[in-house]
Amino acid sequence: MAGLRLENIHKHFGSVVAAREVNLTLPHGRFVCFLGPSGCGKTTLLRLIAGLESPTRGHILLDGKNITRTPAHKRNFGMVFQSLALFPHLSVGENVTYSLRVRHIKKDTRRKRAAELLDLVQLSGFADRHISQLSGGQRQRVAIARALAIDPLLFLLDEPLSALDAKLRESMQLELRLLQQRLGVTTILVTHDQREAMTMADMVVVMGPDNRVRQVGTPLEIYRQPSDTFVADFIGSSNLLQGSCMGAREVKIGDQHLVVAEMPAGISDGTSVTVSVRPEDIHVLPGAEKGDNRLHGTISFIRDVGSNVEIYLNCNGLQIISQSTPKGRPAVKQGDEATAILPAGSCVVLKS
Ligand code: ATP
């Protein structure tokens, strides 16, 4: 099969388990993000793919060929580390083509390739500069160009943008995504920043604190149909309401009933479940409204940050958070009675 495949990969360092029974198929040409909280095994998985670590168990296959024991320098993968690891005593051009020098490529060819790569990352004319004369964003681009110099089969990035300030980070995310689309190179980025993963990836691999892969999907699938409460909570924000199943399409939450669009397979009456509802799917109306999926309560807090408004509603001890645009802001204030409408199609039922 074309692409990268991880089969039953397990890695431990002494008694610490870094990655548990990972099975993944990453087709060529994708931008994949490994996303998860600190310590969940993202970097370990990337280092296993790069050949910088060996798995305790399992196999890594590239286009059907077993590369588990292939040394890192023979895999032809480009890697950018969090620290960038640029050579301070070499010029920008020499840094970019270092891997070609090691491969004994002639000086003229190297110089030409450096110019092409620097053009690609918008650093034309920087070849003779010293690394110390560059800004953080420019160093980032040099590290990217250096990793691309060998026309890598896989482009591996370990949180390369984490040291940049928020604005520069956002513009580099876009730049990197456009560069990957232009080159079509299969790319894996490690990040713990869910917004970064959602912006850049066309495939997200979410890892949990138990060092297992919890879900693989497009950013929208992960956001709209989270596989469990961990994913629902980690990606964006969500109202997670504990309840129990009642019949084919109803969940009892405290003394309220919620109608849901569908119930996961294998759930019977009385089973404990969690209903996940995104804040932007919840509408708030002034006053007490009766009807299906309407929860009545008091506005406990309103957070208006300009671009959106969050409304906190206390429904008999149950906290509901709704989010709207400034234009869609309901006519309510703190202390008012109000009703939250939770549309059935937005209520995703997860096994507790
Ligand atoms: P972060 O986002 O903080 O970088 P991560 O998801 O990339 O975290 P890893 O760096 O892969 O996580 O680490 C996974 C687990 O393995 C952690 O508990 C870590 O302490 C442990 N670990 C990683 N490398 C080693 C090592 N060389 N020796 C011992 N334990 C290690």
mmCIF file of C-alpha atoms and ligand atoms in Angstrom:
data_model
loop_
_atom_site.group_PDB
_atom_site.id
_atom_site.type_symbol
_atom_site.label_atom_id
_atom_site.label_comp_id
_atom_site.label_asym_id
_atom_site.label_seq_id
_atom_site.Cartn_x
_atom_site.Cartn_y
_atom_site.Cartn_z
ATOM 1 C CA MET A 1 0.000 0.000 0.000
ATOM 2 C CA ALA A 2 1.286 3.498 -0.861
ATOM 3 C CA GLY A 3 2.048 5.692 2.126
ATOM 4 C CA LEU A 4 3.319 5.258 5.652
ATOM 5 C CA ARG A 5 1.921 2.548 7.889
ATOM 6 C CA LEU A 6 2.511 2.013 11.602
ATOM 7 C CA GLU A 7 1.537 -1.486 12.760
ATOM 8 C CA ASN A 8 1.022 -2.217 16.465
ATOM 9 C CA ILE A 9 3.753 0.235 17.442
ATOM 10 C CA HIS A 10 4.573 0.166 21.120
ATOM 11 C CA LYS A 11 7.412 2.069 22.742
ATOM 12 C CA HIS A 12 8.542 2.175 26.326
ATOM 13 C CA PHE A 13 11.547 3.785 28.000
ATOM 14 C CA GLY A 14 12.209 1.599 31.064
ATOM 15 C CA SER A 15 8.911 1.560 32.937
ATOM 16 C CA VAL A 16 7.514 4.626 31.071
ATOM 17 C CA VAL A 17 5.159 3.827 28.202
ATOM 18 C CA ALA A 18 5.514 6.528 25.520
ATOM 19 C CA ALA A 19 3.300 5.037 22.768
ATOM 20 C CA ARG A 20 0.742 2.236 23.103
ATOM 21 C CA GLU A 21 -0.396 -0.100 20.311
ATOM 22 C CA VAL A 22 -0.452 2.539 17.578
ATOM 23 C CA ASN A 23 -1.964 1.523 14.240
ATOM 24 C CA LEU A 24 -2.003 4.264 11.607
ATOM 25 C CA THR A 25 -2.100 4.619 7.842
ATOM 26 C CA LEU A 26 -0.943 7.954 6.417
ATOM 27 C CA PRO A 27 -1.484 8.251 2.640
ATOM 28 C CA HIS A 28 1.008 10.225 0.525
ATOM 29 C CA GLY A 29 0.594 13.945 -0.033
ATOM 30 C CA ARG A 30 -1.256 14.658 3.212
ATOM 31 C CA PHE A 31 -0.535 17.230 5.886
ATOM 32 C CA VAL A 32 -0.936 15.218 9.077
ATOM 33 C CA CYS A 33 -0.859 16.649 12.615
ATOM 34 C CA PHE A 34 -0.103 14.585 15.717
ATOM 35 C CA LEU A 35 -2.085 16.407 18.369
ATOM 36 C CA GLY A 36 -2.380 15.788 22.098
ATOM 37 C CA PRO A 37 -1.442 16.985 25.580
ATOM 38 C CA SER A 38 2.117 17.041 26.903
ATOM 39 C CA GLY A 39 3.600 13.572 27.408
ATOM 40 C CA CYS A 40 1.063 11.686 25.243
ATOM 41 C CA GLY A 41 3.814 10.396 22.922
ATOM 42 C CA LYS A 42 3.658 12.684 19.864
ATOM 43 C CA THR A 43 7.408 13.346 19.679
ATOM 44 C CA THR A 44 8.212 9.701 20.363
ATOM 45 C CA LEU A 45 6.007 8.649 17.451
ATOM 46 C CA LEU A 46 7.672 11.184 15.154
ATOM 47 C CA ARG A 47 11.150 10.061 16.248
ATOM 48 C CA LEU A 48 10.185 6.431 15.604
ATOM 49 C CA ILE A 49 9.079 7.389 12.090
ATOM 50 C CA ALA A 50 12.319 9.356 11.571
ATOM 51 C CA GLY A 51 14.405 6.378 12.717
ATOM 52 C CA LEU A 52 15.839 8.255 15.724
ATOM 53 C CA GLU A 53 14.252 5.673 18.064
ATOM 54 C CA SER A 54 13.420 1.978 17.611
ATOM 55 C CA PRO A 55 10.019 0.621 18.616
ATOM 56 C CA THR A 56 9.824 -1.859 21.472
ATOM 57 C CA ARG A 57 7.288 -3.778 19.347
ATOM 58 C CA GLY A 58 5.635 -3.320 15.973
ATOM 59 C CA HIS A 59 6.560 -2.366 12.432
ATOM 60 C CA ILE A 60 6.885 0.753 10.277
ATOM 61 C CA LEU A 61 6.230 0.336 6.564
ATOM 62 C CA LEU A 62 6.763 2.822 3.750
ATOM 63 C CA ASP A 63 4.977 1.913 0.519
ATOM 64 C CA GLY A 64 4.743 -1.664 1.803
ATOM 65 C CA LYS A 65 8.484 -1.918 2.573
ATOM 66 C CA ASN A 66 9.476 -2.620 6.173
ATOM 67 C CA ILE A 67 11.740 0.253 7.293
ATOM 68 C CA THR A 68 11.613 -0.465 11.055
ATOM 69 C CA ARG A 69 15.342 -1.161 11.196
ATOM 70 C CA THR A 70 16.454 1.234 8.426
ATOM 71 C CA PRO A 71 18.859 3.826 9.928
ATOM 72 C CA ALA A 72 17.657 7.450 9.997
ATOM 73 C CA HIS A 73 20.156 8.705 7.374
ATOM 74 C CA LYS A 74 18.986 6.084 4.862
ATOM 75 C CA ARG A 75 15.263 6.947 5.137
ATOM 76 C CA ASN A 76 15.556 10.197 3.165
ATOM 77 C CA PHE A 77 13.208 12.098 5.485
ATOM 78 C CA GLY A 78 13.598 15.821 6.253
ATOM 79 C CA MET A 79 13.166 16.910 9.842
ATOM 80 C CA VAL A 80 12.731 20.252 11.608
ATOM 81 C CA PHE A 81 13.192 20.203 15.370
ATOM 82 C CA GLN A 82 11.736 22.538 17.996
ATOM 83 C CA SER A 83 15.246 23.847 18.685
ATOM 84 C CA LEU A 84 15.842 24.234 14.883
ATOM 85 C CA ALA A 85 19.441 22.999 15.457
ATOM 86 C CA LEU A 86 20.967 25.374 12.873
ATOM 87 C CA PHE A 87 24.777 25.535 12.646
ATOM 88 C CA PRO A 88 25.764 28.985 14.006
ATOM 89 C CA HIS A 89 29.239 28.942 12.391
ATOM 90 C CA LEU A 90 27.843 28.357 8.872
ATOM 91 C CA SER A 91 26.132 30.873 6.592
ATOM 92 C CA VAL A 92 22.436 30.593 5.674
ATOM 93 C CA GLY A 93 23.311 28.998 2.308
ATOM 94 C CA GLU A 94 25.721 26.511 3.892
ATOM 95 C CA ASN A 95 23.115 25.569 6.490
ATOM 96 C CA VAL A 96 20.493 24.964 3.829
ATOM 97 C CA THR A 97 22.712 22.678 1.736
ATOM 98 C CA TYR A 98 24.573 20.979 4.579
ATOM 99 C CA SER A 99 22.972 17.599 3.847
ATOM 100 C CA LEU A 100 24.068 17.909 0.187
ATOM 101 C CA ARG A 101 27.672 18.611 1.234
ATOM 102 C CA VAL A 102 27.618 15.466 3.383
ATOM 103 C CA ARG A 103 26.446 13.618 0.256
ATOM 104 C CA HIS A 104 29.438 15.061 -1.665
ATOM 105 C CA ILE A 105 27.303 17.120 -4.068
ATOM 106 C CA LYS A 106 29.462 19.664 -5.993
ATOM 107 C CA LYS A 107 29.741 23.250 -4.739
ATOM 108 C CA ASP A 108 28.123 24.832 -7.847
ATOM 109 C CA THR A 109 25.144 22.490 -7.664
ATOM 110 C CA ARG A 110 24.802 23.221 -3.950
ATOM 111 C CA ARG A 111 24.855 26.967 -4.504
ATOM 112 C CA LYS A 112 22.150 26.702 -7.181
ATOM 113 C CA ARG A 113 19.998 24.494 -4.946
ATOM 114 C CA ALA A 114 20.437 26.897 -2.001
ATOM 115 C CA ALA A 115 19.163 29.763 -4.180
ATOM 116 C CA GLU A 116 16.100 27.693 -5.245
ATOM 117 C CA LEU A 117 15.290 26.680 -1.673
ATOM 118 C CA LEU A 118 15.775 30.169 -0.247
ATOM 119 C CA ASP A 119 13.488 31.489 -2.963
ATOM 120 C CA LEU A 120 10.909 28.870 -1.942
ATOM 121 C CA VAL A 121 10.907 30.085 1.675
ATOM 122 C CA GLN A 122 11.029 33.773 0.697
ATOM 123 C CA LEU A 123 14.645 34.363 1.739
ATOM 124 C CA SER A 124 16.185 35.150 -1.656
ATOM 125 C CA GLY A 125 19.447 37.039 -1.233
ATOM 126 C CA PHE A 126 20.065 35.754 2.304
ATOM 127 C CA ALA A 127 22.550 32.983 1.350
ATOM 128 C CA ASP A 128 25.663 34.753 2.686
ATOM 129 C CA ARG A 129 24.162 36.032 5.929
ATOM 130 C CA HIS A 130 25.077 34.584 9.272
ATOM 131 C CA ILE A 131 22.454 32.792 11.335
ATOM 132 C CA SER A 132 22.918 35.339 14.152
ATOM 133 C CA GLN A 133 21.788 38.080 11.738
ATOM 134 C CA LEU A 134 18.327 36.538 11.271
ATOM 135 C CA SER A 135 15.013 37.042 13.069
ATOM 136 C CA GLY A 136 13.159 34.109 14.683
ATOM 137 C CA GLY A 137 10.833 33.711 11.694
ATOM 138 C CA GLN A 138 13.746 33.815 9.230
ATOM 139 C CA ARG A 139 15.611 31.112 11.176
ATOM 140 C CA GLN A 140 12.463 29.040 11.007
ATOM 141 C CA ARG A 141 12.458 29.351 7.234
ATOM 142 C CA VAL A 142 16.139 28.372 7.007
ATOM 143 C CA ALA A 143 15.425 25.207 9.027
ATOM 144 C CA ILE A 144 12.501 24.391 6.714
ATOM 145 C CA ALA A 145 14.609 24.971 3.583
ATOM 146 C CA ARG A 146 17.383 22.783 5.010
ATOM 147 C CA ALA A 147 14.969 19.915 5.668
ATOM 148 C CA LEU A 148 13.628 20.184 2.098
ATOM 149 C CA ALA A 149 17.093 20.220 0.449
ATOM 150 C CA ILE A 150 17.168 16.453 -0.068
ATOM 151 C CA ASP A 151 13.657 16.308 -1.648
ATOM 152 C CA PRO A 152 12.489 14.256 1.335
ATOM 153 C CA LEU A 153 9.996 11.404 1.033
ATOM 154 C CA LEU A 154 8.526 12.602 4.344
ATOM 155 C CA PHE A 155 8.755 16.034 5.925
ATOM 156 C CA LEU A 156 8.705 15.762 9.738
ATOM 157 C CA LEU A 157 8.208 18.775 11.989
ATOM 158 C CA ASP A 158 8.389 18.702 15.795
ATOM 159 C CA GLU A 159 6.651 21.829 17.166
ATOM 160 C CA PRO A 160 8.852 24.108 15.020
ATOM 161 C CA LEU A 161 6.646 27.160 15.580
ATOM 162 C CA SER A 162 6.262 26.974 19.352
ATOM 163 C CA ALA A 163 8.945 29.588 20.142
ATOM 164 C CA LEU A 164 7.403 32.266 17.884
ATOM 165 C CA ASP A 165 5.057 35.004 19.085
ATOM 166 C CA ALA A 166 1.355 34.514 18.314
ATOM 167 C CA LYS A 167 1.151 36.751 15.195
ATOM 168 C CA LEU A 168 4.293 35.385 13.533
ATOM 169 C CA ARG A 169 3.249 31.871 14.425
ATOM 170 C CA GLU A 170 -0.076 32.308 12.617
ATOM 171 C CA SER A 171 1.543 33.702 9.480
ATOM 172 C CA MET A 172 4.159 30.885 9.483
ATOM 173 C CA GLN A 173 1.369 28.298 9.836
ATOM 174 C CA LEU A 174 -0.253 29.619 6.687
ATOM 175 C CA GLU A 175 3.081 29.855 4.859
ATOM 176 C CA LEU A 176 4.008 26.289 5.765
ATOM 177 C CA ARG A 177 0.623 24.944 4.714
ATOM 178 C CA LEU A 178 0.809 26.722 1.327
ATOM 179 C CA LEU A 179 4.379 25.480 0.810
ATOM 180 C CA GLN A 180 3.308 21.894 1.545
ATOM 181 C CA GLN A 181 0.385 22.188 -0.879
ATOM 182 C CA ARG A 182 2.717 23.515 -3.563
ATOM 183 C CA LEU A 183 5.291 20.731 -3.090
ATOM 184 C CA GLY A 184 2.802 17.940 -2.321
ATOM 185 C CA VAL A 185 5.285 16.410 0.148
ATOM 186 C CA THR A 186 3.777 14.163 2.843
ATOM 187 C CA THR A 187 4.167 16.143 6.054
ATOM 188 C CA ILE A 188 3.746 15.242 9.729
ATOM 189 C CA LEU A 189 3.631 18.042 12.284
ATOM 190 C CA VAL A 190 3.674 17.482 16.036
ATOM 191 C CA THR A 191 1.746 20.049 18.046
ATOM 192 C CA HIS A 192 -0.142 20.369 21.308
ATOM 193 C CA ASP A 193 -1.987 23.413 19.930
ATOM 194 C CA GLN A 194 -5.393 22.325 18.640
ATOM 195 C CA ARG A 195 -5.914 25.555 16.712
ATOM 196 C CA GLU A 196 -2.634 25.001 14.868
ATOM 197 C CA ALA A 197 -3.646 21.428 13.989
ATOM 198 C CA MET A 198 -7.103 22.501 12.799
ATOM 199 C CA THR A 199 -5.590 25.300 10.660
ATOM 200 C CA MET A 200 -2.927 23.257 8.940
ATOM 201 C CA ALA A 201 -3.856 19.590 8.753
ATOM 202 C CA ASP A 202 -6.009 17.687 6.362
ATOM 203 C CA MET A 203 -5.701 14.723 8.716
ATOM 204 C CA VAL A 204 -5.462 14.964 12.510
ATOM 205 C CA VAL A 205 -4.261 12.136 14.767
ATOM 206 C CA VAL A 206 -5.426 12.840 18.330
ATOM 207 C CA MET A 207 -3.448 11.105 21.070
ATOM 208 C CA GLY A 208 -4.724 10.804 24.632
ATOM 209 C CA PRO A 209 -3.025 10.964 28.039
ATOM 210 C CA ASP A 210 -2.980 7.135 27.993
ATOM 211 C CA ASN A 211 -0.501 7.362 25.032
ATOM 212 C CA ARG A 212 -3.002 5.769 22.649
ATOM 213 C CA VAL A 213 -4.402 7.169 19.406
ATOM 214 C CA ARG A 214 -7.945 8.257 20.267
ATOM 215 C CA GLN A 215 -9.181 9.447 16.869
ATOM 216 C CA VAL A 216 -8.005 9.963 13.296
ATOM 217 C CA GLY A 217 -9.956 12.198 10.931
ATOM 218 C CA THR A 218 -10.261 15.510 9.141
ATOM 219 C CA PRO A 219 -10.327 18.568 11.421
ATOM 220 C CA LEU A 220 -14.081 18.891 10.874
ATOM 221 C CA GLU A 221 -14.782 15.213 11.661
ATOM 222 C CA ILE A 222 -12.778 15.487 14.860
ATOM 223 C CA TYR A 223 -14.603 18.661 15.836
ATOM 224 C CA ARG A 224 -18.108 17.576 14.849
ATOM 225 C CA GLN A 225 -17.999 13.853 15.673
ATOM 226 C CA PRO A 226 -15.497 13.409 18.533
ATOM 227 C CA SER A 227 -14.961 9.742 19.363
ATOM 228 C CA ASP A 228 -14.975 10.226 23.135
ATOM 229 C CA THR A 229 -15.212 12.795 25.926
ATOM 230 C CA PHE A 230 -11.440 13.380 25.933
ATOM 231 C CA VAL A 231 -11.447 14.415 22.250
ATOM 232 C CA ALA A 232 -14.629 16.507 22.681
ATOM 233 C CA ASP A 233 -13.037 18.389 25.570
ATOM 234 C CA PHE A 234 -9.524 18.717 24.088
ATOM 235 C CA ILE A 235 -10.619 20.035 20.673
ATOM 236 C CA GLY A 236 -12.296 23.407 21.079
ATOM 237 C CA SER A 237 -14.667 23.787 23.983
ATOM 238 C CA SER A 238 -17.771 21.776 24.621
ATOM 239 C CA ASN A 239 -20.642 21.464 27.069
ATOM 240 C CA LEU A 240 -20.293 17.931 28.443
ATOM 241 C CA LEU A 241 -23.545 16.907 30.107
ATOM 242 C CA GLN A 242 -23.706 13.658 32.121
ATOM 243 C CA GLY A 243 -26.896 11.654 31.831
ATOM 244 C CA SER A 244 -28.439 8.283 31.110
ATOM 245 C CA CYS A 245 -29.963 6.823 27.974
ATOM 246 C CA MET A 246 -33.768 6.643 27.726
ATOM 247 C CA GLY A 247 -35.036 4.833 24.650
ATOM 248 C CA ALA A 248 -33.691 5.202 21.134
ATOM 249 C CA ARG A 249 -33.340 8.983 20.985
ATOM 250 C CA GLU A 250 -33.550 10.500 24.461
ATOM 251 C CA VAL A 251 -31.095 11.222 27.262
ATOM 252 C CA LYS A 252 -32.127 12.104 30.819
ATOM 253 C CA ILE A 253 -29.976 14.850 32.320
ATOM 254 C CA GLY A 254 -30.955 15.568 35.935
ATOM 255 C CA ASP A 255 -34.685 16.327 35.748
ATOM 256 C CA GLN A 256 -34.457 17.311 32.049
ATOM 257 C CA HIS A 257 -34.811 15.253 28.875
ATOM 258 C CA LEU A 258 -32.816 15.886 25.714
ATOM 259 C CA VAL A 259 -33.816 14.531 22.316
ATOM 260 C CA VAL A 260 -30.709 13.536 20.317
ATOM 261 C CA ALA A 261 -30.259 12.818 16.609
ATOM 262 C CA GLU A 262 -28.680 9.403 17.148
ATOM 263 C CA MET A 263 -27.480 7.052 19.843
ATOM 264 C CA PRO A 264 -24.171 5.174 19.496
ATOM 265 C CA ALA A 265 -24.430 1.425 18.946
ATOM 266 C CA GLY A 266 -24.400 -0.854 21.985
ATOM 267 C CA ILE A 267 -26.135 1.544 24.376
ATOM 268 C CA SER A 268 -29.206 0.329 26.241
ATOM 269 C CA ASP A 269 -31.752 2.042 28.528
ATOM 270 C CA GLY A 270 -30.162 3.375 31.708
ATOM 271 C CA THR A 271 -26.575 3.351 30.351
ATOM 272 C CA SER A 272 -24.530 6.357 31.559
ATOM 273 C CA VAL A 273 -23.639 8.657 28.678
ATOM 274 C CA THR A 274 -22.212 12.135 28.109
ATOM 275 C CA VAL A 275 -23.883 14.546 25.699
ATOM 276 C CA SER A 276 -21.457 16.942 24.003
ATOM 277 C CA VAL A 277 -22.857 20.198 22.626
ATOM 278 C CA ARG A 278 -20.637 22.923 21.134
ATOM 279 C CA PRO A 279 -21.287 26.411 22.629
ATOM 280 C CA GLU A 280 -21.865 27.954 19.195
ATOM 281 C CA ASP A 281 -24.741 25.490 18.575
ATOM 282 C CA ILE A 282 -26.642 26.633 21.671
ATOM 283 C CA HIS A 283 -29.074 29.520 21.285
ATOM 284 C CA VAL A 284 -30.166 31.614 24.255
ATOM 285 C CA LEU A 285 -33.539 33.371 24.404
ATOM 286 C CA PRO A 286 -34.802 35.753 27.114
ATOM 287 C CA GLY A 287 -37.458 34.369 29.487
ATOM 288 C CA ALA A 288 -38.719 30.865 30.094
ATOM 289 C CA GLU A 289 -39.628 28.943 26.935
ATOM 290 C CA LYS A 290 -41.248 25.535 27.004
ATOM 291 C CA GLY A 291 -40.571 22.747 24.511
ATOM 292 C CA ASP A 292 -38.146 19.987 23.549
ATOM 293 C CA ASN A 293 -34.432 20.536 24.288
ATOM 294 C CA ARG A 294 -35.080 23.820 26.076
ATOM 295 C CA LEU A 295 -33.318 24.305 29.417
ATOM 296 C CA HIS A 296 -34.486 27.079 31.672
ATOM 297 C CA GLY A 297 -32.102 28.987 33.968
ATOM 298 C CA THR A 298 -30.493 32.245 35.080
ATOM 299 C CA ILE A 299 -27.695 34.110 33.284
ATOM 300 C CA SER A 300 -24.717 33.853 35.650
ATOM 301 C CA PHE A 301 -22.063 35.586 33.523
ATOM 302 C CA ILE A 302 -21.513 37.198 30.118
ATOM 303 C CA ARG A 303 -18.044 37.341 28.596
ATOM 304 C CA ASP A 304 -17.842 39.748 25.652
ATOM 305 C CA VAL A 305 -14.416 39.667 23.956
ATOM 306 C CA GLY A 306 -15.427 41.728 20.920
ATOM 307 C CA SER A 307 -15.281 39.015 18.251
ATOM 308 C CA ASN A 308 -17.692 36.734 20.136
ATOM 309 C CA VAL A 309 -19.923 36.669 23.187
ATOM 310 C CA GLU A 310 -20.073 33.805 25.696
ATOM 311 C CA ILE A 311 -23.156 33.458 27.856
ATOM 312 C CA TYR A 312 -23.119 31.300 31.002
ATOM 313 C CA LEU A 313 -26.492 29.969 32.057
ATOM 314 C CA ASN A 314 -27.122 28.245 35.380
ATOM 315 C CA CYS A 315 -29.892 25.692 34.808
ATOM 316 C CA ASN A 316 -30.649 24.257 38.248
ATOM 317 C CA GLY A 317 -26.961 23.740 39.021
ATOM 318 C CA LEU A 318 -26.135 22.604 35.477
ATOM 319 C CA GLN A 319 -23.822 25.107 33.741
ATOM 320 C CA ILE A 320 -24.498 25.709 30.039
ATOM 321 C CA ILE A 321 -22.177 27.893 27.925
ATOM 322 C CA SER A 322 -23.482 29.411 24.711
ATOM 323 C CA GLN A 323 -21.430 31.378 22.200
ATOM 324 C CA SER A 324 -22.694 33.856 19.606
ATOM 325 C CA THR A 325 -21.398 36.561 17.302
ATOM 326 C CA PRO A 326 -21.799 40.153 18.511
ATOM 327 C CA LYS A 327 -24.606 40.590 15.921
ATOM 328 C CA GLY A 328 -26.427 37.462 17.107
ATOM 329 C CA ARG A 329 -26.151 38.423 20.790
ATOM 330 C CA PRO A 330 -29.425 37.728 22.621
ATOM 331 C CA ALA A 331 -31.063 40.582 24.549
ATOM 332 C CA VAL A 332 -30.154 39.295 28.022
ATOM 333 C CA LYS A 333 -28.038 40.514 30.931
ATOM 334 C CA GLN A 334 -26.503 38.960 34.029
ATOM 335 C CA GLY A 335 -29.212 37.808 36.487
ATOM 336 C CA ASP A 336 -31.954 37.501 33.815
ATOM 337 C CA GLU A 337 -34.072 34.405 33.365
ATOM 338 C CA ALA A 338 -33.368 32.761 30.031
ATOM 339 C CA THR A 339 -33.766 29.569 27.989
ATOM 340 C CA ALA A 340 -30.987 27.628 26.264
ATOM 341 C CA ILE A 341 -32.014 25.723 23.126
ATOM 342 C CA LEU A 342 -29.870 22.661 22.392
ATOM 343 C CA PRO A 343 -30.785 21.453 18.870
ATOM 344 C CA ALA A 344 -31.083 17.641 18.691
ATOM 345 C CA GLY A 345 -28.736 17.519 15.669
ATOM 346 C CA SER A 346 -25.973 19.198 17.715
ATOM 347 C CA CYS A 347 -26.244 16.824 20.698
ATOM 348 C CA VAL A 348 -23.503 14.199 20.208
ATOM 349 C CA VAL A 349 -23.887 11.237 22.563
ATOM 350 C CA LEU A 350 -20.638 9.704 23.850
ATOM 351 C CA LYS A 351 -20.152 6.665 26.041
ATOM 352 C CA SER A 352 -19.131 7.884 29.529
HETATM 353 P P1 ATP B 1 5.414 17.220 24.724
HETATM 354 O O1 ATP B 1 4.221 17.848 24.053
HETATM 355 O O2 ATP B 1 5.553 17.654 26.154
HETATM 356 O O3 ATP B 1 6.676 17.338 23.946
HETATM 357 P P2 ATP B 1 4.927 14.490 23.766
HETATM 358 O O4 ATP B 1 3.497 14.172 23.556
HETATM 359 O O5 ATP B 1 5.746 14.791 22.575
HETATM 360 O O6 ATP B 1 5.078 15.625 24.870
HETATM 361 P P3 ATP B 1 6.932 12.492 24.328
HETATM 362 O O7 ATP B 1 8.062 13.449 24.344
HETATM 363 O O8 ATP B 1 6.804 11.594 23.164
HETATM 364 O O9 ATP B 1 5.539 13.240 24.547
HETATM 365 O O10 ATP B 1 7.003 11.603 25.657
HETATM 366 C C1 ATP B 1 6.087 10.564 25.940
HETATM 367 C C2 ATP B 1 6.469 9.956 27.297
HETATM 368 O O11 ATP B 1 7.717 9.268 27.179
HETATM 369 C C3 ATP B 1 6.667 10.975 28.394
HETATM 370 O O12 ATP B 1 6.215 10.422 29.612
HETATM 371 C C4 ATP B 1 8.182 11.186 28.437
HETATM 372 O O13 ATP B 1 8.616 11.595 29.705
HETATM 373 C C5 ATP B 1 8.685 9.812 28.062
HETATM 374 N N1 ATP B 1 9.986 9.853 27.345
HETATM 375 C C6 ATP B 1 10.214 10.383 26.118
HETATM 376 N N2 ATP B 1 11.496 10.231 25.749
HETATM 377 C C7 ATP B 1 12.106 9.576 26.777
HETATM 378 C C8 ATP B 1 13.439 9.103 26.999
HETATM 379 N N3 ATP B 1 14.399 9.264 26.098
HETATM 380 N N4 ATP B 1 13.674 8.478 28.179
HETATM 381 C C9 ATP B 1 12.699 8.289 29.097
HETATM 382 N N5 ATP B 1 11.424 8.694 28.943
HETATM 383 C C10 ATP B 1 11.124 9.333 27.795
#
